[in-house]
Amino acid sequence: MLAIISFVLCISNLASSSALPATSPSPPKSSPLPLVVWHGLGDNYAADGLTMVGKLAQKVNPGTYVHIIRLDEDVSADRGATFFGNLTEQIAQVCEDLAAHPVLSKARAINALGFSQGGQFLRGYVERCNSPSVQNLVTFGSQHNGISRFQDCAATDWLCKAAIGLLRTNTWSTFIQNRLVPAQYYREVNETTGLGGDQYLKYSNFLADINNERAAKNKTYAANIAKLRKFVMYVFEDDTTVIPKESGWFAEVNATTQAMTPLRNRTLYNEDWIGLKKLDEKDGLVFRTAPGPHMELSDEMLEEAFKQYFGPDPEADEMDDWVLVDQEHDRAHIDGSMPQDL
Ligand SMILES: *[C@@H]1O[C@H](CO)[C@@H](O)[C@H](O)[C@H]1NC(C)=O
Ligand SMILES: *[C@@H]1O[C@H](CO)[C@@H](O)[C@H](O)[C@H]1NC(C)=O
Ligand SMILES: *[C@@H]1O[C@H](CO)[C@@H](O)[C@H](O)[C@H]1NC(C)=O
Ligand SMILES: *[C@@H]1O[C@H](CO)[C@@H](O)[C@H](O)[C@H]1NC(C)=O
Ligand SMILES: *[C@@H]1O[C@H](CO)[C@@H](O)[C@H](O)[C@H]1NC(C)=O
């Protein structure tokens, strides 16, 4: 079994998801928004698990255009980029790719699904770019409040071992922060203040910034999160990979006593550093639990989430703009072929 924040998506009961949706002669009144998926550490965009997720999304909500984010068209380079790289640059690249994408760039909005670290990276996308803008953001087993420990890698995963070995040398050096992905959401807490530790605040290349933990707060970040319709955060009940697992709900866990401070009791929420309070006040913040260990998803679980959060938008106009601009794709779908770049 894989360890760290890994990683690779496991889905059970796939039998029912392999069938394509029945073809329908007329498009639905309002089509679902396109869905963008960002995978986790050690995974790659072409992995079977992700293709299955895309098919399942289309089965639940026929007509959904699915795009799996990739940092590189080359599969092993895309996997490598989950361990190595500078997240500022990786997110900027994803921003550019989505903004230039022939279908996504013309969508009225998109939905976003983040698996494990892909969840906080999509949140970074929303805060920093959000063009096309995200309507519903759903994250599974993410590390929104960082990790307080690096775990071990699978015995034969040399890429993972190389990465984690380096991480442990000096997490806060610029060299590591510029290159090692998990180091950029590693977080330490100051025992006196209960806030981010000095080194973390000074050197974190990603998390301290997107969580607006530094003195200078970026108002755009908060405004963009508050603009979401729903931000749904799933934590796996038996997650032993993400430490602490409640990071997926932005909770703070005392490393000594294990006492948990929920998001709504934290300064980050009460001073509304990133717009979560504002979102909560309009009922947009959703805390959910998924059964099982890290990233072991059943298709029932996913189907329920897709139905609830990625379905046709009842408030949308009869025809979404992107459907009008993308009739080629729509026809392809009705013909029953896979209308996307899975
Ligand atoms: C805040 O973030 C936005 C979006 O990434 C960026 O354009 C802007 O320069 C940032 N503002 C500050 C003060 O850093
Ligand atoms: C990460 O990349 C950005 C943009 O190129 C750069 O400004 C920043 O210094 C890099 N981070 C580190 C820790 O080197
Ligand atoms: C964790 O709990 C201990 C014991 O109550 C306390 O001394 C310490 O300050 C707490 N740590 C943080 C970061 O609040
Ligand atoms: C904790 O915060 C106090 C007060 O801001 C500061 O003086 C101290 O250096 C911090 N300690 C660490 C380890 O970050
Ligand atoms: C959170 O805040 C509420 C209201 O202030 C308080 O009743 C509760 O005990 C707090 N919970 C924790 C775990 O800090």
Coordinates of C-alpha atoms and ligand atoms in Angstrom, one line a residue:
M1 CA 0.0 0.0 0.0
L2 CA 1.1 3.5 -0.7
A3 CA 1.9 5.8 2.1
I4 CA 2.3 9.6 2.2
I5 CA -0.2 12.1 1.1
S6 CA -0.6 9.9 -1.8
F7 CA -1.7 9.5 -3.3
V8 CA -2.9 7.3 -5.9
L9 CA -6.6 7.2 -6.1
C10 CA -8.3 3.9 -5.3
I11 CA -11.8 3.3 -6.3
S12 CA -13.9 0.3 -5.3
N13 CA -17.0 -1.1 -7.0
L14 CA -16.1 0.2 -10.4
A15 CA -18.4 -2.1 -12.3
S16 CA -21.3 0.2 -12.4
S17 CA -19.3 3.2 -13.6
S18 CA -18.0 1.6 -16.8
A19 CA -21.2 2.0 -18.7
L20 CA -21.5 5.2 -20.7
P21 CA -24.7 7.2 -20.2
A22 CA -27.6 6.4 -22.4
T23 CA -27.7 8.6 -25.4
S24 CA -30.4 11.3 -25.4
P25 CA -31.9 12.9 -28.4
S26 CA -32.1 16.4 -27.0
P27 CA -29.6 18.1 -24.7
P28 CA -30.7 18.8 -21.2
K29 CA -32.3 22.2 -20.5
S30 CA -29.3 23.4 -18.7
S31 CA -26.1 21.5 -19.1
P32 CA -23.7 20.8 -16.2
L33 CA -20.7 23.0 -16.1
P34 CA -17.4 21.6 -17.3
L35 CA -15.5 19.7 -14.6
V36 CA -11.8 20.2 -13.9
V37 CA -9.9 17.6 -11.8
W38 CA -6.5 17.9 -10.1
H39 CA -5.0 14.6 -9.0
G40 CA -2.8 13.9 -6.0
L41 CA 0.8 13.1 -5.2
G42 CA 2.2 10.2 -7.1
D43 CA -0.7 10.0 -9.5
N44 CA -0.7 11.1 -13.2
Y45 CA -3.4 12.6 -15.4
A46 CA -3.7 9.5 -17.6
A47 CA -4.2 7.0 -14.7
D48 CA -7.1 4.6 -14.9
G49 CA -8.6 5.8 -11.6
L50 CA -8.9 9.3 -13.0
T51 CA -10.4 8.1 -16.3
M52 CA -13.0 6.2 -14.2
V53 CA -13.8 9.4 -12.2
G54 CA -14.3 11.3 -15.5
K55 CA -16.6 8.6 -16.8
L56 CA -18.5 8.5 -13.6
A57 CA -19.0 12.3 -13.7
Q58 CA -20.4 11.9 -17.2
K59 CA -22.7 9.0 -16.2
V60 CA -24.1 11.0 -13.3
N61 CA -24.4 14.3 -15.2
P62 CA -24.6 13.6 -18.9
G63 CA -23.0 16.2 -21.1
T64 CA -20.3 17.1 -18.6
Y65 CA -17.0 18.1 -20.2
V66 CA -14.2 16.7 -18.1
H67 CA -10.6 18.0 -18.1
I68 CA -7.9 16.4 -16.0
I69 CA -5.2 18.9 -15.1
R70 CA -1.7 18.0 -16.1
L71 CA 1.6 19.8 -15.7
D72 CA 3.1 17.9 -18.6
E73 CA 1.7 15.9 -21.5
D74 CA 4.3 13.3 -20.7
V75 CA 2.8 10.9 -18.2
S76 CA 5.9 10.3 -16.1
A77 CA 6.8 14.0 -16.1
D78 CA 3.3 14.8 -14.9
R79 CA 3.8 12.3 -12.0
G80 CA 7.2 13.8 -11.3
A81 CA 5.6 17.2 -11.0
T82 CA 3.5 16.0 -8.1
F83 CA 6.8 15.6 -6.1
F84 CA 9.1 18.2 -7.7
G85 CA 8.5 21.8 -8.7
N86 CA 7.7 25.3 -7.4
L87 CA 4.0 25.5 -6.7
T88 CA 3.9 29.2 -7.6
E89 CA 5.0 28.3 -11.1
Q90 CA 2.8 25.1 -11.3
I91 CA -0.3 27.0 -10.4
A92 CA 0.6 29.9 -12.8
Q93 CA 0.9 27.3 -15.5
V94 CA -2.4 25.7 -14.7
C95 CA -4.0 29.2 -14.7
E96 CA -2.6 29.8 -18.2
D97 CA -3.6 26.4 -19.5
L98 CA -7.2 26.8 -18.3
A99 CA -7.5 30.4 -19.5
A100 CA -6.3 29.3 -22.9
H101 CA -8.3 26.1 -23.1
P102 CA -10.7 26.1 -26.1
V103 CA -13.7 24.8 -24.1
L104 CA -13.0 25.8 -20.6
S105 CA -12.1 29.4 -21.4
K106 CA -15.5 29.9 -23.0
A107 CA -17.5 28.4 -20.1
R108 CA -19.7 30.6 -18.0
A109 CA -18.0 28.9 -15.0
I110 CA -16.5 25.5 -14.2
N111 CA -16.7 23.0 -11.3
A112 CA -13.5 21.8 -9.7
L113 CA -12.6 18.5 -8.0
G114 CA -9.4 18.2 -6.1
F115 CA -7.9 14.9 -4.8
S116 CA -5.6 15.1 -1.8
Q117 CA -2.9 17.8 -2.5
G118 CA -4.8 18.7 -5.8
G119 CA -7.5 20.1 -3.5
Q120 CA -5.4 22.9 -2.0
F121 CA -3.8 23.5 -5.4
L122 CA -7.2 24.1 -6.9
R123 CA -8.0 26.4 -4.0
G124 CA -4.8 28.3 -4.9
Y125 CA -6.1 28.5 -8.5
V126 CA -9.4 30.0 -7.3
E127 CA -7.6 32.5 -5.0
R128 CA -5.0 33.6 -7.5
C129 CA -6.6 33.3 -10.9
N130 CA -10.2 32.0 -11.0
S131 CA -10.5 32.6 -14.8
P132 CA -12.6 30.6 -15.8
S133 CA -14.2 31.0 -12.4
V134 CA -15.1 28.1 -10.2
Q135 CA -18.7 27.6 -9.0
N136 CA -18.4 24.6 -6.8
L137 CA -15.1 23.4 -5.4
V138 CA -15.0 19.8 -3.9
T139 CA -11.9 18.5 -2.2
F140 CA -11.2 14.9 -0.9
G141 CA -8.6 14.3 1.8
S142 CA -6.8 17.6 1.1
Q143 CA -4.3 19.4 3.3
H144 CA -5.9 22.8 3.6
N145 CA -4.2 23.5 6.9
G146 CA -1.0 21.8 5.8
I147 CA 0.7 18.7 7.2
S148 CA 2.7 18.4 10.4
R149 CA 4.6 15.3 9.4
F150 CA 6.0 13.6 6.4
Q151 CA 5.2 10.0 6.1
D152 CA 7.1 7.1 4.6
C153 CA 6.9 6.1 1.0
A154 CA 6.2 2.7 -0.5
A155 CA 9.2 0.5 -0.4
T156 CA 9.8 0.6 -4.2
D157 CA 8.8 4.2 -4.9
W158 CA 12.2 5.7 -5.5
L159 CA 10.9 9.0 -6.7
C160 CA 8.9 9.4 -3.6
K161 CA 11.9 8.3 -1.4
A162 CA 14.2 10.8 -3.1
A163 CA 11.7 13.5 -2.5
I164 CA 11.0 12.8 1.1
G165 CA 14.7 12.2 1.8
L166 CA 15.4 15.7 0.6
L167 CA 12.5 17.2 2.4
R168 CA 13.8 16.0 5.7
T169 CA 17.2 17.6 5.2
N170 CA 16.0 21.2 5.6
T171 CA 12.3 21.8 5.0
W172 CA 12.6 25.6 5.2
S173 CA 15.6 26.2 2.9
T174 CA 14.8 28.2 -0.3
F175 CA 16.4 25.3 -2.2
I176 CA 13.8 22.8 -0.9
Q177 CA 10.8 25.3 -0.9
N178 CA 11.6 25.9 -4.6
R179 CA 11.6 22.3 -5.5
L180 CA 9.8 19.9 -3.2
V181 CA 6.1 20.0 -3.5
P182 CA 5.0 18.6 -0.1
A183 CA 7.4 21.0 1.7
Q184 CA 5.4 23.8 0.3
Y185 CA 2.4 22.8 2.4
Y186 CA 4.3 21.6 5.5
R187 CA 3.3 23.7 8.5
E188 CA 4.6 24.4 11.9
V189 CA 2.7 26.1 14.7
N190 CA 4.1 28.5 17.3
E191 CA 3.4 27.0 20.7
T192 CA 3.0 30.5 22.3
T193 CA 0.8 32.2 19.8
G194 CA -1.0 29.2 18.3
L195 CA -0.4 30.7 14.9
G196 CA 2.0 29.8 12.1
G197 CA 5.6 29.4 13.3
D198 CA 8.3 32.0 12.4
Q199 CA 10.1 29.8 9.9
Y200 CA 6.9 28.7 8.2
L201 CA 5.7 32.3 7.9
K202 CA 9.0 33.4 6.5
Y203 CA 9.8 30.6 4.1
S204 CA 6.7 28.6 3.1
N205 CA 6.5 29.0 -0.6
F206 CA 2.8 28.1 -0.9
L207 CA 0.6 27.5 2.1
A208 CA 1.4 30.5 4.3
D209 CA 0.6 32.6 1.2
I210 CA -2.7 31.0 0.1
N211 CA -3.9 30.8 3.6
N212 CA -3.2 34.6 4.0
E213 CA -1.3 33.9 7.3
R214 CA 1.3 36.6 6.8
A215 CA 0.8 40.2 8.0
A216 CA -0.1 41.5 4.5
K217 CA -3.3 39.8 3.4
N218 CA -4.3 39.6 -0.2
K219 CA -7.9 40.7 -0.5
T220 CA -8.4 39.1 -3.9
Y221 CA -7.8 35.6 -2.3
A222 CA -10.7 36.2 0.2
A223 CA -13.0 37.8 -2.4
N224 CA -12.5 34.8 -4.8
I225 CA -13.2 32.2 -2.1
A226 CA -16.3 34.1 -0.9
K227 CA -17.6 34.0 -4.5
L228 CA -17.8 30.2 -4.6
R229 CA -21.2 28.8 -4.4
K230 CA -20.1 25.7 -2.5
F231 CA -16.8 24.7 -1.1
V232 CA -17.2 21.1 0.0
M233 CA -14.4 19.5 2.1
Y234 CA -14.4 15.7 2.6
V235 CA -12.1 14.2 5.3
F236 CA -11.5 10.4 5.2
E237 CA -12.6 8.9 8.5
D238 CA -9.7 6.5 8.8
D239 CA -7.1 8.6 7.1
T240 CA -3.6 7.8 8.5
T241 CA -1.7 9.3 5.6
V242 CA -2.6 13.0 6.1
I243 CA -1.4 14.1 9.5
P244 CA -3.5 15.6 10.9
K245 CA -6.4 14.4 8.7
E246 CA -8.6 17.3 10.0
S247 CA -6.4 19.6 7.9
G248 CA -8.9 18.7 5.2
W249 CA -11.4 20.9 7.2
F250 CA -9.0 23.6 8.0
A251 CA -8.9 22.5 11.7
E252 CA -5.9 23.1 13.9
V253 CA -4.7 20.0 15.8
N254 CA -2.4 20.5 18.8
A255 CA 0.6 18.2 18.1
T256 CA 1.1 17.4 21.8
T257 CA -2.5 17.0 23.1
Q258 CA -4.3 16.2 19.8
A259 CA -6.9 18.7 20.9
M260 CA -8.7 20.0 17.8
T261 CA -9.6 23.6 17.2
P262 CA -12.3 23.6 14.4
L263 CA -12.1 26.2 11.7
R264 CA -14.9 28.3 13.1
N265 CA -12.9 28.8 16.3
R266 CA -9.7 29.9 14.5
T267 CA -8.4 33.4 13.8
L268 CA -8.2 32.5 10.1
Y269 CA -12.0 32.2 10.1
N270 CA -12.9 34.9 12.6
E271 CA -10.8 37.6 10.9
D272 CA -11.8 36.0 7.6
W273 CA -8.4 36.0 6.1
I274 CA -9.5 34.0 3.0
G275 CA -13.2 34.5 2.7
L276 CA -14.3 31.3 4.4
K277 CA -16.5 33.1 7.0
K278 CA -18.2 35.1 4.3
L279 CA -18.8 31.9 2.3
D280 CA -20.1 30.1 5.5
E281 CA -22.5 32.9 6.2
K282 CA -24.2 32.2 2.8
D283 CA -24.2 28.5 3.6
G284 CA -21.5 27.7 1.1
L285 CA -19.0 25.9 3.4
V286 CA -19.7 22.2 3.7
F287 CA -17.8 19.8 6.0
R288 CA -18.2 16.1 5.0
T289 CA -16.8 12.8 6.1
A290 CA -15.9 10.0 3.7
P291 CA -15.6 6.4 5.1
G292 CA -12.3 4.6 4.9
P293 CA -8.6 5.4 4.5
H294 CA -7.0 8.1 2.5
M295 CA -8.3 8.3 -1.1
E296 CA -10.1 5.0 -1.1
L297 CA -13.2 6.2 -2.7
S298 CA -16.3 4.1 -3.6
D299 CA -18.2 5.1 -6.7
E300 CA -21.3 5.5 -4.5
M301 CA -19.5 8.2 -2.6
L302 CA -18.4 10.0 -5.8
E303 CA -21.8 9.6 -7.4
E304 CA -23.5 11.2 -4.5
A305 CA -21.1 14.1 -4.6
F306 CA -21.3 14.5 -8.3
K307 CA -25.1 14.5 -8.2
Q308 CA -25.2 17.0 -5.4
Y309 CA -22.5 19.5 -6.5
F310 CA -21.8 19.0 -10.2
G311 CA -25.3 18.7 -11.6
P312 CA -27.1 21.0 -14.0
D313 CA -27.4 24.4 -12.5
P314 CA -31.1 25.1 -11.8
E315 CA -30.4 28.8 -11.7
A316 CA -28.7 28.9 -15.1
D317 CA -30.2 30.1 -18.3
E318 CA -31.8 27.5 -20.4
M319 CA -28.7 27.1 -22.5
D320 CA -25.3 27.6 -21.0
D321 CA -23.0 29.7 -23.1
W322 CA -20.4 27.1 -23.3
V323 CA -22.9 24.7 -24.8
L324 CA -23.6 27.2 -27.6
V325 CA -19.9 27.6 -28.3
D326 CA -19.2 23.9 -28.1
Q327 CA -21.8 22.2 -30.1
E328 CA -19.2 20.1 -31.8
H329 CA -18.4 18.6 -28.4
D330 CA -22.0 18.2 -27.6
R331 CA -22.7 16.3 -30.7
A332 CA -19.7 14.1 -30.0
H333 CA -21.2 13.3 -26.7
I334 CA -24.6 12.5 -28.0
D335 CA -22.9 10.1 -30.4
G336 CA -21.7 8.4 -27.3
S337 CA -17.9 9.0 -27.7
M338 CA -15.9 10.4 -24.9
P339 CA -16.1 14.1 -25.4
Q340 CA -13.0 15.1 -23.7
D341 CA -9.3 14.8 -23.1
L342 CA -9.4 12.1 -20.4
Ligands
LIG1 C1 -3.1 39.4 -4.7 O1 -3.4 38.3 -5.6 C2 -3.7 38.7 -6.9 C3 -4.2 37.5 -7.6 O2 -3.1 36.5 -7.7 C4 -2.5 39.4 -7.6 O3 -2.9 39.8 -8.9 C5 -2.1 40.6 -6.7 O4 -1.0 41.2 -7.2 C6 -1.9 40.2 -5.3 N1 -1.8 41.4 -4.4 C7 -0.8 41.6 -3.6 C8 -0.8 42.8 -2.9 O5 0.1 40.8 -3.6
LIG2 C1 9.0 30.0 -6.9 O1 8.8 30.6 -8.1 C2 8.5 32.0 -8.0 C3 8.1 32.4 -9.4 O2 9.1 32.1 -10.4 C4 9.6 32.7 -7.5 O3 9.3 34.1 -7.4 C5 9.9 32.2 -6.1 O4 11.1 32.8 -5.5 C6 10.2 30.7 -6.1 N1 10.3 30.2 -4.8 C7 11.4 29.8 -4.2 C8 11.3 29.3 -2.8 O5 12.5 29.8 -4.8
LIG3 C1 -0.9 22.5 22.8 O1 -1.4 22.2 24.1 C2 -0.4 22.4 25.1 C3 -1.0 21.9 26.4 O2 -2.2 22.4 26.7 C4 -0.1 23.9 25.2 O3 0.9 24.1 26.2 C5 0.4 24.4 23.9 O4 0.6 25.8 23.9 C6 -0.6 24.0 22.8 N1 0.0 24.3 21.5 C7 -0.5 25.3 20.7 C8 0.1 25.5 19.4 O5 -1.5 25.9 21.0
LIG4 C1 6.5 32.4 18.6 O1 6.0 33.7 18.7 C2 6.6 34.6 19.5 C3 5.8 35.9 19.6 O2 5.5 36.4 18.3 C4 8.0 34.8 18.9 O3 8.7 35.7 19.7 C5 8.8 33.5 18.9 O4 10.0 33.7 18.2 C6 8.0 32.5 18.1 N1 8.6 31.2 18.1 C7 8.7 30.4 17.1 C8 9.4 29.1 17.3 O5 8.2 30.6 16.0
LIG5 C1 -15.4 26.9 19.8 O1 -16.1 28.1 20.1 C2 -17.3 27.9 20.7 C3 -18.0 29.2 20.8 O2 -17.1 30.2 21.1 C4 -17.1 27.3 22.1 O3 -18.3 27.0 22.7 C5 -16.4 25.9 21.9 O4 -16.1 25.4 23.1 C6 -15.1 26.1 21.1 N1 -14.6 24.8 20.7 C7 -13.3 24.4 20.7 C8 -13.0 23.0 20.4 O5 -12.5 25.3 20.9

